[in-house]
Tab-separated table of C-alpha atoms in Angstrom:
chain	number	residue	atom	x	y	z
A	10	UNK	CA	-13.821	35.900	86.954
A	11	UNK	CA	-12.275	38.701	85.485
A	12	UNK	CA	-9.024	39.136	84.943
A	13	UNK	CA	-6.975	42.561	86.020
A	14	UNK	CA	-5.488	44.924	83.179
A	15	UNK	CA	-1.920	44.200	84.044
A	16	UNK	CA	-2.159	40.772	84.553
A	17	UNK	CA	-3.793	40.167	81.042
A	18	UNK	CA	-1.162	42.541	78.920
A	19	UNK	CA	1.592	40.888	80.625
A	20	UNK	CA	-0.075	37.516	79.440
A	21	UNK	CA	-0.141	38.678	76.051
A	22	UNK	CA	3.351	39.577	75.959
A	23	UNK	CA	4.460	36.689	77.258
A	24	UNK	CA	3.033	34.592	73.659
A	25	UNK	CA	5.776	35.321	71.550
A	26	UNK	CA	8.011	34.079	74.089
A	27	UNK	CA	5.775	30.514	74.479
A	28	UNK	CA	5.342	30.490	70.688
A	29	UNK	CA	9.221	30.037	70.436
A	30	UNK	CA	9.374	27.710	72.707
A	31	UNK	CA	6.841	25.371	71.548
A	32	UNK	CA	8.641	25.851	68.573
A	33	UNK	CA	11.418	24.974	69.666
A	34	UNK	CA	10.121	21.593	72.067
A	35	UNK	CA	7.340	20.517	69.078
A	36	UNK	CA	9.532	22.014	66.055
A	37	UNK	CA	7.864	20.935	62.528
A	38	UNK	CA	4.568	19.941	64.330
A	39	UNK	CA	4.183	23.278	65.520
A	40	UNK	CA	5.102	25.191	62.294
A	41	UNK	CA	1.743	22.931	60.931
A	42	UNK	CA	-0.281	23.820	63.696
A	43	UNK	CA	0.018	27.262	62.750
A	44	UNK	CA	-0.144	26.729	59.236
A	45	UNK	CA	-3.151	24.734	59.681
A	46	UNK	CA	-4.625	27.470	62.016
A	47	UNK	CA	-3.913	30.213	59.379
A	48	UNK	CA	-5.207	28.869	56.196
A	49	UNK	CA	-8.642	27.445	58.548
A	50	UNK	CA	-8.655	31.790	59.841
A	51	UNK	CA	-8.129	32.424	56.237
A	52	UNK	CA	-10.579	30.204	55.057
A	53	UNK	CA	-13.499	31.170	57.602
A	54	UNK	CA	-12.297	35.115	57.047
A	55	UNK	CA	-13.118	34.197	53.065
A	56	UNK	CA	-16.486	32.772	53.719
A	57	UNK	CA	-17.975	35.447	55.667
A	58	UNK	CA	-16.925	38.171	53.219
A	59	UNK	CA	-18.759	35.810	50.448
A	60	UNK	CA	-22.069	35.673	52.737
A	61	UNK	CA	-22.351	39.126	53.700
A	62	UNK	CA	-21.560	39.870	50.257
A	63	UNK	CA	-24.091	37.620	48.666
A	64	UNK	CA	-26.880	38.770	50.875
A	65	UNK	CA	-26.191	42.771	50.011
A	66	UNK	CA	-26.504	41.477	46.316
A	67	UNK	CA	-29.698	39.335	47.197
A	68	UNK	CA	-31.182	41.986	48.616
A	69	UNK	CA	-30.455	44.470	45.514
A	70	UNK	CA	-32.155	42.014	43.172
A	71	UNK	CA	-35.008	41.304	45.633
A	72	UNK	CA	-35.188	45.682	45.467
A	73	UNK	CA	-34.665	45.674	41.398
A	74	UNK	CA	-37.515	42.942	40.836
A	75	UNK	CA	-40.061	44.495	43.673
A	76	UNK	CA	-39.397	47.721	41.387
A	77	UNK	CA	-40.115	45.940	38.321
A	78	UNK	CA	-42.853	44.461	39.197
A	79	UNK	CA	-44.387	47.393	40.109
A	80	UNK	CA	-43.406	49.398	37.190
A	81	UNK	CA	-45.136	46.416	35.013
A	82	UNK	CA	-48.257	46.519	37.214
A	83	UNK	CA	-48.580	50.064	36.495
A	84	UNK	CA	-47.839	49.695	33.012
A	85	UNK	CA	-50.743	46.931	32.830
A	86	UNK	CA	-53.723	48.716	33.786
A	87	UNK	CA	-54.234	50.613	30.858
A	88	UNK	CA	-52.064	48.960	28.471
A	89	UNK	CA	-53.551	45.502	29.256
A	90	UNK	CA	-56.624	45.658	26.408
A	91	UNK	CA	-54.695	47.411	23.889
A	92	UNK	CA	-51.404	45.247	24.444
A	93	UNK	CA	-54.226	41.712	23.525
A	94	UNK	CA	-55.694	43.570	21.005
A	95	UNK	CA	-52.504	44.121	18.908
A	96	UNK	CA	-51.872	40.223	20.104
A	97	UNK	CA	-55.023	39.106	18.801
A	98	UNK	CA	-53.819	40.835	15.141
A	99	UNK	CA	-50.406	39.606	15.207
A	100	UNK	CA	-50.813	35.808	15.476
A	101	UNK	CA	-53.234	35.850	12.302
A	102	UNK	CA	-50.861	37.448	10.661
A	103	UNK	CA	-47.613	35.878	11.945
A	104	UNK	CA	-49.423	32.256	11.390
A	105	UNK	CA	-50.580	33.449	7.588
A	106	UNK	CA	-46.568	34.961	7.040
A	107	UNK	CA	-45.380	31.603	8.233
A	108	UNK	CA	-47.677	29.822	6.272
A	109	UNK	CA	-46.484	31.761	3.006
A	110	UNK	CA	-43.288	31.407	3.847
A	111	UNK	CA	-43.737	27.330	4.546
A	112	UNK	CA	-45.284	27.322	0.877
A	113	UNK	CA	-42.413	29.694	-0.780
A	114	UNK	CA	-39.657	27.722	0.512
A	115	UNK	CA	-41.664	24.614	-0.269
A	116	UNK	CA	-41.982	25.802	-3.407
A	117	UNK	CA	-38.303	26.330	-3.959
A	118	UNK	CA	-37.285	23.093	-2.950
A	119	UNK	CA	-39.665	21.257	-5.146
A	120	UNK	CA	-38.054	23.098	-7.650
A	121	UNK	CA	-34.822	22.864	-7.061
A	122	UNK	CA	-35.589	19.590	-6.857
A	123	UNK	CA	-37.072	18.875	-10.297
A	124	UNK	CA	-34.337	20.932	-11.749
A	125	UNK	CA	-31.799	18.243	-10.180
A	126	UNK	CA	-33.460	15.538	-11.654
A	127	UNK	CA	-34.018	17.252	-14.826
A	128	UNK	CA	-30.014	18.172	-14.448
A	129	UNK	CA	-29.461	14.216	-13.991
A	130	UNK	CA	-31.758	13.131	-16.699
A	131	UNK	CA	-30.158	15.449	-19.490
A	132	UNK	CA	-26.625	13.976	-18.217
A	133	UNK	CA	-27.766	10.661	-18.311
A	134	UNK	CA	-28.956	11.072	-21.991
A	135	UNK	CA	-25.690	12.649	-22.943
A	136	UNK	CA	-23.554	10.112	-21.546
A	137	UNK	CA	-25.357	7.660	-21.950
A	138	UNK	CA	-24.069	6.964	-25.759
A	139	UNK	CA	-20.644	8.156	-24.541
A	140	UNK	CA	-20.283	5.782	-22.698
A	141	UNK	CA	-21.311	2.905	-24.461
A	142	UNK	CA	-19.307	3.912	-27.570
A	143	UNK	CA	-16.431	3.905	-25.030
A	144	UNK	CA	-17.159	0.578	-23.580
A	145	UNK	CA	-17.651	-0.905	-27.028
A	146	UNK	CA	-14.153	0.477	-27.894
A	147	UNK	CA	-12.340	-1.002	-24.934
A	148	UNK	CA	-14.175	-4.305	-25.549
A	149	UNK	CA	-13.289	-4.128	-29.348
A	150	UNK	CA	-9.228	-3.208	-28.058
A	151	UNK	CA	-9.201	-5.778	-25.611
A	152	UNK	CA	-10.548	-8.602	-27.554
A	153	UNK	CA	-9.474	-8.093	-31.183
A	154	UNK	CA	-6.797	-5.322	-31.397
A	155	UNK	CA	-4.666	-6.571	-29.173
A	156	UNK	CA	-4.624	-10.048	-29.943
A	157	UNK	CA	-4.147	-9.020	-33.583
A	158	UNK	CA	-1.314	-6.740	-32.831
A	159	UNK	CA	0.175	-9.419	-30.444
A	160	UNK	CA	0.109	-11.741	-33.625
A	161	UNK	CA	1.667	-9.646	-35.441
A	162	UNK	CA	3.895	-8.760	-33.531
A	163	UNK	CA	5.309	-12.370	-33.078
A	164	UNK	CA	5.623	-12.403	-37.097
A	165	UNK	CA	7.354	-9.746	-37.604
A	166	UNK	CA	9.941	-10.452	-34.880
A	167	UNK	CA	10.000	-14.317	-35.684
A	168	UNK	CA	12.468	-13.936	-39.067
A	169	UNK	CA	14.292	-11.559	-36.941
A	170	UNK	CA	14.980	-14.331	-34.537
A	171	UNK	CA	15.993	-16.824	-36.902
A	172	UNK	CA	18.106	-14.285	-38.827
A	173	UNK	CA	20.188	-13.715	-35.352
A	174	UNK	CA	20.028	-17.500	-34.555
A	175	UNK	CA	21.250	-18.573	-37.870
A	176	UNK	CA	24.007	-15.629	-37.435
A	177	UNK	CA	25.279	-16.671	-34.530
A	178	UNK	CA	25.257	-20.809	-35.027
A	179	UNK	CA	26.873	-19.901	-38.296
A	180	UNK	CA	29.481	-17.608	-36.165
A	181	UNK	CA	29.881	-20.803	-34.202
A	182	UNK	CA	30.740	-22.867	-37.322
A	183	UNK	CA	33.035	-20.979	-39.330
A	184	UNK	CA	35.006	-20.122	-35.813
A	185	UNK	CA	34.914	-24.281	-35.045
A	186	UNK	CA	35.946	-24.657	-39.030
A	187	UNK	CA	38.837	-22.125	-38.061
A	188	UNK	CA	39.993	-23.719	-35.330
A	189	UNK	CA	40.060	-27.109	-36.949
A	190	UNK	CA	41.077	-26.208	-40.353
A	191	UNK	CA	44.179	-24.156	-37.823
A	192	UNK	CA	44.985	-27.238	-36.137
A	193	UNK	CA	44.907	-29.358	-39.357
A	194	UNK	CA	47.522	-27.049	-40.869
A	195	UNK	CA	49.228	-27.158	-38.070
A	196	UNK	CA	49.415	-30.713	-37.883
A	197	UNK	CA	50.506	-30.718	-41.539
A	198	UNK	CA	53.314	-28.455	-40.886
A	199	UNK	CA	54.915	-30.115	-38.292
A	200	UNK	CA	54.661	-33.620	-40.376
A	201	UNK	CA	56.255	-31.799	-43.431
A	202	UNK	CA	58.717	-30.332	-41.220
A	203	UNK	CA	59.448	-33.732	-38.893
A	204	UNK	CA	59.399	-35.813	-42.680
A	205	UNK	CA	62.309	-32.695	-44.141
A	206	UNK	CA	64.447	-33.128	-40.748
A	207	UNK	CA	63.748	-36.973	-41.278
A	208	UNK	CA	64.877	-37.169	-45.141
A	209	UNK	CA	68.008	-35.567	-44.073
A	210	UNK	CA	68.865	-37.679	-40.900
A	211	UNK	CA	67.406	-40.880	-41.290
A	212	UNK	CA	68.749	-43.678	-44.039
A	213	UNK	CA	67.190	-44.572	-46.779
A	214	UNK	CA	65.796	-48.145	-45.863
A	215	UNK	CA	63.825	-46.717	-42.905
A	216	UNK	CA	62.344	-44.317	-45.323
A	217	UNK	CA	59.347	-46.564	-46.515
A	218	UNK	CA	58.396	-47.097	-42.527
A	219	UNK	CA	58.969	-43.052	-41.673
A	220	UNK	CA	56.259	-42.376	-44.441
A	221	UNK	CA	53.885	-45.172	-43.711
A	222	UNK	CA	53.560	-43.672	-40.210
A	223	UNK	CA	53.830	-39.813	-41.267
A	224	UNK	CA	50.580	-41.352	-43.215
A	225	UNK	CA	49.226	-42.626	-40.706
A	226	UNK	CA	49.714	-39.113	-38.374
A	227	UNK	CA	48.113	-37.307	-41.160
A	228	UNK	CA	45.079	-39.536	-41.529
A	229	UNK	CA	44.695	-40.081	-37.543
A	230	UNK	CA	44.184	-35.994	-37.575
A	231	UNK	CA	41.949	-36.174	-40.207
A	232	UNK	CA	39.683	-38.675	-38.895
A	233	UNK	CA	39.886	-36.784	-35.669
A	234	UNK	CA	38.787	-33.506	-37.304
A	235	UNK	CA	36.434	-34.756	-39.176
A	236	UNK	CA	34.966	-36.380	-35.555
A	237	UNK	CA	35.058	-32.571	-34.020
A	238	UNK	CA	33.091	-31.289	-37.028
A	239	UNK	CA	30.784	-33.451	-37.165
A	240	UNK	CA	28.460	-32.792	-33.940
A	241	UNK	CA	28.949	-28.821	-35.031
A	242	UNK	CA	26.877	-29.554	-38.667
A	243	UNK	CA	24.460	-31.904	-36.361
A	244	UNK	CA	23.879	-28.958	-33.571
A	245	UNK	CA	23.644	-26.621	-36.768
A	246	UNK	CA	20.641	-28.372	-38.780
A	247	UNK	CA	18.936	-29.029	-35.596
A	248	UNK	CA	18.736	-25.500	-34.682
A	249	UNK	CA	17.843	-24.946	-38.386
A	250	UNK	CA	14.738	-27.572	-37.386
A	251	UNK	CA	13.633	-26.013	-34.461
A	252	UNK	CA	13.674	-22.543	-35.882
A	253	UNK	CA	11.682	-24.280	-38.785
A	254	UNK	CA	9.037	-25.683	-36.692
């Protein structure tokens, strides 16, 4: 049934107007919709332009090769027998130029290869003898040198040793001696100075008692540094043992 003129253009103005309102009633299923519909028009509008486009440039090749083909089937008829002709002389000679090239390089490498080997053999007789005069050395260093200078070594630092040993046990002593030979004197001085005060204070019969203990002070602090240098001469001659041994 066919629709009049007017009724159809007043139709097609009226689909903005429904547009908006489906808009409006559906709002962002709509806006898909139309999304949807215009990337699927774009889509479709891409693949025909690709077919008709691919069948224009199927066609030109089918044209190009057609013309080809015919250009090489004119070409053939008289060329054909002179064309297998010169094939029939090149693949003698390409397969004889191959082979002399096979035997040239073949050649080369063989060579190259003896002169390697001849290269490693030379070294191997040169270094050979360098080598073992090197490992003879180490062996001789390692084994004899070493151990000698090692010996030596402890001999000549040995004295030194027992020089600074000796030094410093004898330091030891005569600073012990000082301190007792100090103490004795000042023992000494005090008992001449308490026996001086004592003549002058105390009466002559207590003087026979004062003495007999002033001699008994002196020779309690004798024993008693004779006691403190007695373990310094023992510590002293058995570091001289040691060192001796």
């Amino acid at each position: 049934m066919d629709v009049p003129y007017g009724q159809s253009s007043i139709s097609f103005k009226n689909v903005p107007l429904l547009k908006a309102t489906a808009s409006r009633l559906c709002g962002p299923l709509f806006d898909w919709i139309e999304t949807w519909e215009m990337l699927s028009r774009i889509k479709y509008l891409g693949t025909m332009l690709f077919l008709h486009n691919f069948k224009k440039a199927v066609q030109c090749l089918w044209t190009v090769l057609r013309a080809i083909r015919s250009f090489l089937s004119f070409l053939n008829l008289p060329l054909a027998g002179p064309f297998m002709e010169f094939l029939d002389f090149l693949f003698p000679v390409w397969n004889m130029f191959s082979e002399a090239i096979e035997s040239f390089f073949s050649v080369i490498c063989i060579g190259i290869g003896f002169i390697i080997s001849l290269v490693g053999d030379l070294l191997e007789v040169v270094l050979m003898p360098i080598c073992f005069i090197g490992l003879v050395l180490r062996n001789i260093t390692t084994s004899v040198l070493y151990p000698m200078f090692l010996i030596l070594w402890k001999i000549l630092c040995a004295p030194i040793r027992l020089v600074l040993a000796l030094a410093s046990l004898l330091a030891y002593v005569c600073g012990f001696i000082y301190d007792v030979v100090g103490n004795i004197w000042l023992s000494l001085s005090g008992i001449i100075q308490l026996a001086s005060t004592s003549e002058a204070t105390v009466s002559s019969a207590n003087e026979v008692s004062m003495w007999r203990t002033l001699w008994n002070d002196l020779f309690s602090q004798i024993f008693r540094a004779l006691r403190s240098i007695l373990p310094g001469f023992v510590a002293f001659f058995t570091a001289c043992n040691r060192h001796r041994l």
